[in-house]
Amino acid sequence: MTASLRRLSWVLLPLEVVLVVCLVGGVRVPGAVLAAAEALVCVLLVAEGLAYLRLRRRGLSRRDAVAELVPEPVLRLLGHELRLLASLGRWVARRPHGTAGADGVFPHARDQAALMYGFAFVCVVETVGLSYLLAPWPLVHGIVLVLDVYTVLFVLGLHAASATRPHVLAGDVLRLRQAAHVDLRIPLDRIASVRRETLFSHGKADGELNLAVGAQTSVTVELTEPMDAPRLFGAPRPVRVVRVHADDPQALYGALTRARTAPSPAQGPPPRV
């Protein structure tokens, strides 16, 4: 049942988007088609609600029940957008994410700040210009205004996510992040080597993940075996080399070197026979 609802949502929701685009573009859509489409969407929403309640009665958590009904790519995209918006609040409140109890925190957003602010300014100028040009068409003006404002928030959210989600070294785990879409936890015993190198060009290669900031990376981490770093929509991406950037790359390199070469905890004397 849940699989059928997911397949149906993949068909109906894109059709709903197509109808909205047609209406905005001035295409005349027969009333019967509109009524049928809206009725199908309403039926889908009611069916999804009933299925959700049934899954909850079976003991599934809210997260698991939603995951059964909504396609994973949609959930991952929605989660990404929510993390961006939450990052804006953290940015304003100066509350970094995931740094409590960390042994080392390594920010990495400084070298992209000017670019992101410039891009956001251009988006604001475009929003004002289009708002003036589209004023004679209220419906189009309203839709484009919403999209433009969200674009500005999206750009600022990308920078806010980078600023509030630094790289973190906590215990025996290195956590490498980029904006709100990459969050890779690497156990220190899975690291084969760490080297300090600054690169400004990164060719695509299998097994390599380049988390560039301002088109550069400054620390390269090689792993003993591949780890999965899922893409935005959940597709697997095994990586064995990870290149990252930090505002203070020497501090990141030094902390990793010390953590990997630290002596093991002292053990007590051997038991007497």
PDB file of C-alpha atoms in Angstrom:
ATOM      1  CA  MET A   1       0.000   0.000   0.000  1.00  0.00           C
ATOM      2  CA  THR A   2       2.691   2.486   0.987  1.00  0.00           C
ATOM      3  CA  ALA A   3       4.724   1.658  -2.127  1.00  0.00           C
ATOM      4  CA  SER A   4       1.661   2.356  -4.298  1.00  0.00           C
ATOM      5  CA  LEU A   5       1.109   5.709  -2.599  1.00  0.00           C
ATOM      6  CA  ARG A   6       4.737   6.686  -3.182  1.00  0.00           C
ATOM      7  CA  ARG A   7       4.500   5.796  -6.864  1.00  0.00           C
ATOM      8  CA  LEU A   8       1.265   7.755  -7.154  1.00  0.00           C
ATOM      9  CA  SER A   9       2.830  10.807  -5.522  1.00  0.00           C
ATOM     10  CA  TRP A  10       5.698  10.695  -8.056  1.00  0.00           C
ATOM     11  CA  VAL A  11       3.068  11.022 -10.806  1.00  0.00           C
ATOM     12  CA  LEU A  12       0.527  13.444  -9.318  1.00  0.00           C
ATOM     13  CA  LEU A  13       2.803  16.026  -7.719  1.00  0.00           C
ATOM     14  CA  PRO A  14       4.797  16.777 -10.933  1.00  0.00           C
ATOM     15  CA  LEU A  15       1.488  17.050 -12.817  1.00  0.00           C
ATOM     16  CA  GLU A  16       0.303  19.569 -10.220  1.00  0.00           C
ATOM     17  CA  VAL A  17       3.456  21.622 -10.784  1.00  0.00           C
ATOM     18  CA  VAL A  18       2.893  21.505 -14.557  1.00  0.00           C
ATOM     19  CA  LEU A  19      -0.668  22.780 -14.124  1.00  0.00           C
ATOM     20  CA  VAL A  20       0.496  25.663 -11.917  1.00  0.00           C
ATOM     21  CA  VAL A  21       3.133  26.643 -14.486  1.00  0.00           C
ATOM     22  CA  CYS A  22       0.516  26.552 -17.248  1.00  0.00           C
ATOM     23  CA  LEU A  23      -1.848  28.754 -15.272  1.00  0.00           C
ATOM     24  CA  VAL A  24       0.880  31.263 -14.481  1.00  0.00           C
ATOM     25  CA  GLY A  25       1.958  31.306 -18.126  1.00  0.00           C
ATOM     26  CA  GLY A  26      -1.570  32.125 -19.269  1.00  0.00           C
ATOM     27  CA  VAL A  27      -2.380  28.714 -20.773  1.00  0.00           C
ATOM     28  CA  ARG A  28      -6.089  27.995 -20.670  1.00  0.00           C
ATOM     29  CA  VAL A  29      -6.692  24.725 -18.846  1.00  0.00           C
ATOM     30  CA  PRO A  30     -10.193  23.181 -19.062  1.00  0.00           C
ATOM     31  CA  GLY A  31     -12.102  23.365 -15.823  1.00  0.00           C
ATOM     32  CA  ALA A  32     -12.754  19.628 -15.842  1.00  0.00           C
ATOM     33  CA  VAL A  33      -8.999  18.935 -15.974  1.00  0.00           C
ATOM     34  CA  LEU A  34      -8.339  21.282 -13.065  1.00  0.00           C
ATOM     35  CA  ALA A  35     -11.147  19.762 -11.004  1.00  0.00           C
ATOM     36  CA  ALA A  36      -9.960  16.224 -11.691  1.00  0.00           C
ATOM     37  CA  ALA A  37      -6.355  17.075 -10.817  1.00  0.00           C
ATOM     38  CA  GLU A  38      -7.309  18.755  -7.545  1.00  0.00           C
ATOM     39  CA  ALA A  39      -9.613  15.873  -6.635  1.00  0.00           C
ATOM     40  CA  LEU A  40      -6.820  13.356  -7.225  1.00  0.00           C
ATOM     41  CA  VAL A  41      -4.408  15.383  -5.089  1.00  0.00           C
ATOM     42  CA  CYS A  42      -6.980  15.579  -2.281  1.00  0.00           C
ATOM     43  CA  VAL A  43      -7.560  11.819  -2.468  1.00  0.00           C
ATOM     44  CA  LEU A  44      -3.799  11.249  -2.334  1.00  0.00           C
ATOM     45  CA  LEU A  45      -3.427  13.468   0.742  1.00  0.00           C
ATOM     46  CA  VAL A  46      -6.290  11.703   2.551  1.00  0.00           C
ATOM     47  CA  ALA A  47      -4.863   8.283   1.670  1.00  0.00           C
ATOM     48  CA  GLU A  48      -1.407   9.362   2.875  1.00  0.00           C
ATOM     49  CA  GLY A  49      -2.903  10.581   6.156  1.00  0.00           C
ATOM     50  CA  LEU A  50      -4.781   7.313   6.752  1.00  0.00           C
ATOM     51  CA  ALA A  51      -1.684   5.281   5.898  1.00  0.00           C
ATOM     52  CA  TYR A  52       0.373   7.382   8.305  1.00  0.00           C
ATOM     53  CA  LEU A  53      -2.066   6.716  11.137  1.00  0.00           C
ATOM     54  CA  ARG A  54      -2.042   3.000  10.352  1.00  0.00           C
ATOM     55  CA  LEU A  55       1.771   2.904  10.442  1.00  0.00           C
ATOM     56  CA  ARG A  56       1.796   4.779  13.750  1.00  0.00           C
ATOM     57  CA  ARG A  57      -0.636   2.243  15.238  1.00  0.00           C
ATOM     58  CA  ARG A  58       1.771  -0.496  14.142  1.00  0.00           C
ATOM     59  CA  GLY A  59       4.407   1.055  16.394  1.00  0.00           C
ATOM     60  CA  LEU A  60       6.509   3.034  13.912  1.00  0.00           C
ATOM     61  CA  SER A  61       7.998   6.344  15.009  1.00  0.00           C
ATOM     62  CA  ARG A  62       6.970   9.584  13.288  1.00  0.00           C
ATOM     63  CA  ARG A  63      10.210   9.641  11.287  1.00  0.00           C
ATOM     64  CA  ASP A  64       9.893   6.006  10.174  1.00  0.00           C
ATOM     65  CA  ALA A  65       6.222   6.412   9.260  1.00  0.00           C
ATOM     66  CA  VAL A  66       6.947   9.450   7.095  1.00  0.00           C
ATOM     67  CA  ALA A  67       9.894   7.624   5.491  1.00  0.00           C
ATOM     68  CA  GLU A  68       7.543   4.796   4.492  1.00  0.00           C
ATOM     69  CA  LEU A  69       5.212   7.184   2.684  1.00  0.00           C
ATOM     70  CA  VAL A  70       7.465   9.863   1.194  1.00  0.00           C
ATOM     71  CA  PRO A  71      10.202   9.039  -1.370  1.00  0.00           C
ATOM     72  CA  GLU A  72      13.701   9.290   0.124  1.00  0.00           C
ATOM     73  CA  PRO A  73      14.937  11.967  -2.352  1.00  0.00           C
ATOM     74  CA  VAL A  74      12.009  14.206  -1.384  1.00  0.00           C
ATOM     75  CA  LEU A  75      12.733  13.725   2.321  1.00  0.00           C
ATOM     76  CA  ARG A  76      16.423  14.429   1.867  1.00  0.00           C
ATOM     77  CA  LEU A  77      15.743  17.578  -0.171  1.00  0.00           C
ATOM     78  CA  LEU A  78      13.202  18.821   2.378  1.00  0.00           C
ATOM     79  CA  GLY A  79      15.639  18.085   5.215  1.00  0.00           C
ATOM     80  CA  HIS A  80      18.349  20.033   3.395  1.00  0.00           C
ATOM     81  CA  GLU A  81      16.123  23.085   2.987  1.00  0.00           C
ATOM     82  CA  LEU A  82      15.083  22.963   6.649  1.00  0.00           C
ATOM     83  CA  ARG A  83      18.720  22.732   7.749  1.00  0.00           C
ATOM     84  CA  LEU A  84      19.527  25.822   5.676  1.00  0.00           C
ATOM     85  CA  LEU A  85      16.725  27.804   7.297  1.00  0.00           C
ATOM     86  CA  ALA A  86      17.732  26.567  10.767  1.00  0.00           C
ATOM     87  CA  SER A  87      21.311  27.611  10.022  1.00  0.00           C
ATOM     88  CA  LEU A  88      20.146  31.186   9.463  1.00  0.00           C
ATOM     89  CA  GLY A  89      18.768  31.235  13.006  1.00  0.00           C
ATOM     90  CA  ARG A  90      21.956  29.690  14.407  1.00  0.00           C
ATOM     91  CA  TRP A  91      24.035  32.220  12.467  1.00  0.00           C
ATOM     92  CA  VAL A  92      22.143  35.161  13.938  1.00  0.00           C
ATOM     93  CA  ALA A  93      22.256  33.649  17.444  1.00  0.00           C
ATOM     94  CA  ARG A  94      25.950  32.665  17.064  1.00  0.00           C
ATOM     95  CA  ARG A  95      25.213  29.063  18.011  1.00  0.00           C
ATOM     96  CA  PRO A  96      27.380  26.623  16.034  1.00  0.00           C
ATOM     97  CA  HIS A  97      26.042  23.144  15.405  1.00  0.00           C
ATOM     98  CA  GLY A  98      27.614  19.961  16.754  1.00  0.00           C
ATOM     99  CA  THR A  99      30.514  21.524  18.654  1.00  0.00           C
ATOM    100  CA  ALA A 100      29.544  20.648  22.244  1.00  0.00           C
ATOM    101  CA  GLY A 101      32.266  18.600  23.908  1.00  0.00           C
ATOM    102  CA  ALA A 102      34.560  18.784  20.875  1.00  0.00           C
ATOM    103  CA  ASP A 103      38.329  18.522  21.240  1.00  0.00           C
ATOM    104  CA  GLY A 104      38.846  20.811  18.247  1.00  0.00           C
ATOM    105  CA  VAL A 105      36.631  23.108  16.159  1.00  0.00           C
ATOM    106  CA  PHE A 106      37.845  24.278  12.749  1.00  0.00           C
ATOM    107  CA  PRO A 107      35.747  26.919  10.919  1.00  0.00           C
ATOM    108  CA  HIS A 108      35.935  26.939   7.127  1.00  0.00           C
ATOM    109  CA  ALA A 109      33.572  29.651   5.835  1.00  0.00           C
ATOM    110  CA  ARG A 110      35.828  32.728   5.919  1.00  0.00           C
ATOM    111  CA  ASP A 111      37.257  32.469   2.401  1.00  0.00           C
ATOM    112  CA  GLN A 112      33.838  32.259   0.735  1.00  0.00           C
ATOM    113  CA  ALA A 113      32.159  35.080   2.665  1.00  0.00           C
ATOM    114  CA  ALA A 114      32.870  37.872   0.133  1.00  0.00           C
ATOM    115  CA  LEU A 115      31.630  35.747  -2.773  1.00  0.00           C
ATOM    116  CA  MET A 116      28.421  34.721  -0.997  1.00  0.00           C
ATOM    117  CA  TYR A 117      27.651  38.272   0.151  1.00  0.00           C
ATOM    118  CA  GLY A 118      28.234  39.539  -3.390  1.00  0.00           C
ATOM    119  CA  PHE A 119      25.959  36.862  -4.835  1.00  0.00           C
ATOM    120  CA  ALA A 120      23.259  37.678  -2.284  1.00  0.00           C
ATOM    121  CA  PHE A 121      23.514  41.393  -3.180  1.00  0.00           C
ATOM    122  CA  VAL A 122      23.078  40.599  -6.887  1.00  0.00           C
ATOM    123  CA  CYS A 123      19.994  38.514  -6.046  1.00  0.00           C
ATOM    124  CA  VAL A 124      18.529  41.403  -4.063  1.00  0.00           C
ATOM    125  CA  VAL A 125      19.089  43.798  -6.981  1.00  0.00           C
ATOM    126  CA  GLU A 126      17.427  41.303  -9.337  1.00  0.00           C
ATOM    127  CA  THR A 127      14.479  40.948  -6.942  1.00  0.00           C
ATOM    128  CA  VAL A 128      13.915  44.713  -6.874  1.00  0.00           C
ATOM    129  CA  GLY A 129      14.262  45.050 -10.649  1.00  0.00           C
ATOM    130  CA  LEU A 130      11.874  42.208 -11.484  1.00  0.00           C
ATOM    131  CA  SER A 131       9.410  43.439  -8.877  1.00  0.00           C
ATOM    132  CA  TYR A 132       9.284  46.784 -10.694  1.00  0.00           C
ATOM    133  CA  LEU A 133       9.064  45.267 -14.203  1.00  0.00           C
ATOM    134  CA  LEU A 134       6.357  42.717 -13.332  1.00  0.00           C
ATOM    135  CA  ALA A 135       4.150  45.108 -11.363  1.00  0.00           C
ATOM    136  CA  PRO A 136       1.471  45.227 -14.149  1.00  0.00           C
ATOM    137  CA  TRP A 137       0.933  41.438 -13.773  1.00  0.00           C
ATOM    138  CA  PRO A 138       0.058  40.874 -10.103  1.00  0.00           C
ATOM    139  CA  LEU A 139      -0.085  37.057 -10.218  1.00  0.00           C
ATOM    140  CA  VAL A 140       3.259  36.663 -11.991  1.00  0.00           C
ATOM    141  CA  HIS A 141       4.713  39.426  -9.807  1.00  0.00           C
ATOM    142  CA  GLY A 142       3.699  37.616  -6.626  1.00  0.00           C
ATOM    143  CA  ILE A 143       5.078  34.246  -7.705  1.00  0.00           C
ATOM    144  CA  VAL A 144       8.382  35.655  -8.947  1.00  0.00           C
ATOM    145  CA  LEU A 145       8.733  37.777  -5.790  1.00  0.00           C
ATOM    146  CA  VAL A 146       8.342  34.708  -3.576  1.00  0.00           C
ATOM    147  CA  LEU A 147      10.905  32.780  -5.647  1.00  0.00           C
ATOM    148  CA  ASP A 148      13.369  35.687  -5.613  1.00  0.00           C
ATOM    149  CA  VAL A 149      13.095  36.222  -1.859  1.00  0.00           C
ATOM    150  CA  TYR A 150      13.599  32.500  -1.288  1.00  0.00           C
ATOM    151  CA  THR A 151      16.656  32.607  -3.539  1.00  0.00           C
ATOM    152  CA  VAL A 152      18.185  35.332  -1.353  1.00  0.00           C
ATOM    153  CA  LEU A 153      17.424  33.294   1.768  1.00  0.00           C
ATOM    154  CA  PHE A 154      18.877  30.192   0.088  1.00  0.00           C
ATOM    155  CA  VAL A 155      22.172  31.923  -0.703  1.00  0.00           C
ATOM    156  CA  LEU A 156      22.451  33.350   2.798  1.00  0.00           C
ATOM    157  CA  GLY A 157      21.465  29.950   4.195  1.00  0.00           C
ATOM    158  CA  LEU A 158      24.298  28.261   2.317  1.00  0.00           C
ATOM    159  CA  HIS A 159      26.818  30.597   3.888  1.00  0.00           C
ATOM    160  CA  ALA A 160      25.135  30.385   7.296  1.00  0.00           C
ATOM    161  CA  ALA A 161      25.284  26.578   7.146  1.00  0.00           C
ATOM    162  CA  SER A 162      29.011  26.721   6.394  1.00  0.00           C
ATOM    163  CA  ALA A 163      29.600  29.241   9.176  1.00  0.00           C
ATOM    164  CA  THR A 164      27.643  27.298  11.809  1.00  0.00           C
ATOM    165  CA  ARG A 165      28.776  23.776  10.818  1.00  0.00           C
ATOM    166  CA  PRO A 166      32.566  23.744  11.188  1.00  0.00           C
ATOM    167  CA  HIS A 167      34.802  20.695  10.981  1.00  0.00           C
ATOM    168  CA  VAL A 168      34.957  19.018  14.385  1.00  0.00           C
ATOM    169  CA  LEU A 169      37.394  16.646  16.082  1.00  0.00           C
ATOM    170  CA  ALA A 170      35.717  14.886  18.992  1.00  0.00           C
ATOM    171  CA  GLY A 171      37.230  11.863  20.683  1.00  0.00           C
ATOM    172  CA  ASP A 172      38.296   9.400  18.020  1.00  0.00           C
ATOM    173  CA  VAL A 173      36.069  10.803  15.234  1.00  0.00           C
ATOM    174  CA  LEU A 174      36.770  13.530  12.687  1.00  0.00           C
ATOM    175  CA  ARG A 175      33.593  15.181  11.404  1.00  0.00           C
ATOM    176  CA  LEU A 176      33.964  16.960   8.058  1.00  0.00           C
ATOM    177  CA  ARG A 177      31.119  19.125   6.771  1.00  0.00           C
ATOM    178  CA  GLN A 178      30.188  21.385   3.903  1.00  0.00           C
ATOM    179  CA  ALA A 179      27.141  23.672   4.124  1.00  0.00           C
ATOM    180  CA  ALA A 180      24.108  21.512   4.978  1.00  0.00           C
ATOM    181  CA  HIS A 181      24.557  18.689   2.475  1.00  0.00           C
ATOM    182  CA  VAL A 182      27.804  16.949   3.506  1.00  0.00           C
ATOM    183  CA  ASP A 183      28.364  15.521   6.977  1.00  0.00           C
ATOM    184  CA  LEU A 184      31.024  12.812   7.011  1.00  0.00           C
ATOM    185  CA  ARG A 185      32.177  11.159  10.250  1.00  0.00           C
ATOM    186  CA  ILE A 186      35.575   9.471   9.922  1.00  0.00           C
ATOM    187  CA  PRO A 187      36.962   7.333  12.767  1.00  0.00           C
ATOM    188  CA  LEU A 188      40.611   8.191  13.327  1.00  0.00           C
ATOM    189  CA  ASP A 189      41.620   4.549  12.939  1.00  0.00           C
ATOM    190  CA  ARG A 190      40.281   4.671   9.368  1.00  0.00           C
ATOM    191  CA  ILE A 191      42.697   7.471   8.421  1.00  0.00           C
ATOM    192  CA  ALA A 192      45.795   6.230   6.594  1.00  0.00           C
ATOM    193  CA  SER A 193      47.520   9.605   6.242  1.00  0.00           C
ATOM    194  CA  VAL A 194      46.998  13.357   6.538  1.00  0.00           C
ATOM    195  CA  ARG A 195      48.937  15.937   4.590  1.00  0.00           C
ATOM    196  CA  ARG A 196      48.914  19.696   4.358  1.00  0.00           C
ATOM    197  CA  GLU A 197      48.556  20.773   0.725  1.00  0.00           C
ATOM    198  CA  THR A 198      46.805  23.701  -0.921  1.00  0.00           C
ATOM    199  CA  LEU A 199      45.036  22.932  -4.188  1.00  0.00           C
ATOM    200  CA  PHE A 200      43.011  25.273  -6.395  1.00  0.00           C
ATOM    201  CA  SER A 201      41.980  22.798  -9.094  1.00  0.00           C
ATOM    202  CA  HIS A 202      40.154  19.564  -8.449  1.00  0.00           C
ATOM    203  CA  GLY A 203      39.508  17.124 -11.262  1.00  0.00           C
ATOM    204  CA  LYS A 204      36.658  14.682 -10.781  1.00  0.00           C
ATOM    205  CA  ALA A 205      37.874  11.191  -9.937  1.00  0.00           C
ATOM    206  CA  ASP A 206      36.220   8.113  -8.501  1.00  0.00           C
ATOM    207  CA  GLY A 207      36.805   7.671  -4.802  1.00  0.00           C
ATOM    208  CA  GLU A 208      37.671  11.330  -4.164  1.00  0.00           C
ATOM    209  CA  LEU A 209      35.594  13.932  -2.331  1.00  0.00           C
ATOM    210  CA  ASN A 210      36.614  17.578  -2.632  1.00  0.00           C
ATOM    211  CA  LEU A 211      34.995  19.900  -0.088  1.00  0.00           C
ATOM    212  CA  ALA A 212      36.392  23.081  -1.580  1.00  0.00           C
ATOM    213  CA  VAL A 213      35.762  26.526  -0.097  1.00  0.00           C
ATOM    214  CA  GLY A 214      36.532  29.479  -2.314  1.00  0.00           C
ATOM    215  CA  ALA A 215      37.717  26.963  -4.951  1.00  0.00           C
ATOM    216  CA  GLN A 216      40.492  25.677  -2.674  1.00  0.00           C
ATOM    217  CA  THR A 217      41.292  22.825  -0.322  1.00  0.00           C
ATOM    218  CA  SER A 218      44.183  22.818   2.119  1.00  0.00           C
ATOM    219  CA  VAL A 219      44.204  19.452   3.926  1.00  0.00           C
ATOM    220  CA  THR A 220      44.059  16.012   2.313  1.00  0.00           C
ATOM    221  CA  VAL A 221      42.901  12.963   4.257  1.00  0.00           C
ATOM    222  CA  GLU A 222      43.488   9.483   2.848  1.00  0.00           C
ATOM    223  CA  LEU A 223      41.515   6.561   4.278  1.00  0.00           C
ATOM    224  CA  THR A 224      42.515   2.967   4.821  1.00  0.00           C
ATOM    225  CA  GLU A 225      39.330   1.795   3.090  1.00  0.00           C
ATOM    226  CA  PRO A 226      36.441   3.452   1.257  1.00  0.00           C
ATOM    227  CA  MET A 227      33.667   5.142   3.243  1.00  0.00           C
ATOM    228  CA  ASP A 228      30.245   6.095   1.971  1.00  0.00           C
ATOM    229  CA  ALA A 229      29.565   9.837   1.668  1.00  0.00           C
ATOM    230  CA  PRO A 230      25.980   9.899   0.318  1.00  0.00           C
ATOM    231  CA  ARG A 231      25.050  12.502  -2.283  1.00  0.00           C
ATOM    232  CA  LEU A 232      22.278  15.043  -1.715  1.00  0.00           C
ATOM    233  CA  PHE A 233      19.515  12.682  -2.889  1.00  0.00           C
ATOM    234  CA  GLY A 234      20.948   9.640  -1.124  1.00  0.00           C
ATOM    235  CA  ALA A 235      22.925   8.004  -3.926  1.00  0.00           C
ATOM    236  CA  PRO A 236      25.964   6.141  -2.517  1.00  0.00           C
ATOM    237  CA  ARG A 237      29.401   7.693  -3.034  1.00  0.00           C
ATOM    238  CA  PRO A 238      32.328   5.601  -1.765  1.00  0.00           C
ATOM    239  CA  VAL A 239      35.380   7.781  -1.121  1.00  0.00           C
ATOM    240  CA  ARG A 240      38.927   7.009  -0.092  1.00  0.00           C
ATOM    241  CA  VAL A 241      40.437  10.502  -0.410  1.00  0.00           C
ATOM    242  CA  VAL A 242      38.830  13.569   1.172  1.00  0.00           C
ATOM    243  CA  ARG A 243      40.162  17.075   0.559  1.00  0.00           C
ATOM    244  CA  VAL A 244      38.893  19.866   2.812  1.00  0.00           C
ATOM    245  CA  HIS A 245      39.610  23.490   3.625  1.00  0.00           C
ATOM    246  CA  ALA A 246      39.810  25.252   6.968  1.00  0.00           C
ATOM    247  CA  ASP A 247      40.324  28.876   7.927  1.00  0.00           C
ATOM    248  CA  ASP A 248      43.403  27.668   9.821  1.00  0.00           C
ATOM    249  CA  PRO A 249      44.538  24.554   7.938  1.00  0.00           C
ATOM    250  CA  GLN A 250      47.697  24.181  10.018  1.00  0.00           C
ATOM    251  CA  ALA A 251      45.592  23.906  13.172  1.00  0.00           C
ATOM    252  CA  LEU A 252      43.463  21.170  11.605  1.00  0.00           C
ATOM    253  CA  TYR A 253      46.515  19.313  10.328  1.00  0.00           C
ATOM    254  CA  GLY A 254      48.287  19.603  13.675  1.00  0.00           C
ATOM    255  CA  ALA A 255      45.277  18.444  15.676  1.00  0.00           C
ATOM    256  CA  LEU A 256      44.790  15.414  13.448  1.00  0.00           C
ATOM    257  CA  THR A 257      48.474  14.528  13.607  1.00  0.00           C
ATOM    258  CA  ARG A 258      48.507  14.728  17.397  1.00  0.00           C
ATOM    259  CA  ALA A 259      45.265  12.781  17.754  1.00  0.00           C
ATOM    260  CA  ARG A 260      46.479   9.969  15.484  1.00  0.00           C
ATOM    261  CA  THR A 261      49.873   9.675  17.182  1.00  0.00           C
ATOM    262  CA  ALA A 262      48.664  10.010  20.779  1.00  0.00           C
ATOM    263  CA  PRO A 263      49.747   7.081  22.963  1.00  0.00           C
ATOM    264  CA  SER A 264      47.177   4.488  23.899  1.00  0.00           C
ATOM    265  CA  PRO A 265      45.728   4.706  27.405  1.00  0.00           C
ATOM    266  CA  ALA A 266      48.050   3.143  29.934  1.00  0.00           C
ATOM    267  CA  GLN A 267      47.088  -0.342  30.958  1.00  0.00           C
ATOM    268  CA  GLY A 268      47.426  -1.784  34.432  1.00  0.00           C
ATOM    269  CA  PRO A 269      50.059  -4.351  35.377  1.00  0.00           C
ATOM    270  CA  PRO A 270      49.563  -7.885  34.056  1.00  0.00           C
ATOM    271  CA  PRO A 271      47.664 -10.183  36.395  1.00  0.00           C
ATOM    272  CA  ARG A 272      49.775 -12.374  38.654  1.00  0.00           C
ATOM    273  CA  VAL A 273      49.695 -16.096  38.063  1.00  0.00           C
TER     274      VAL A 273
END
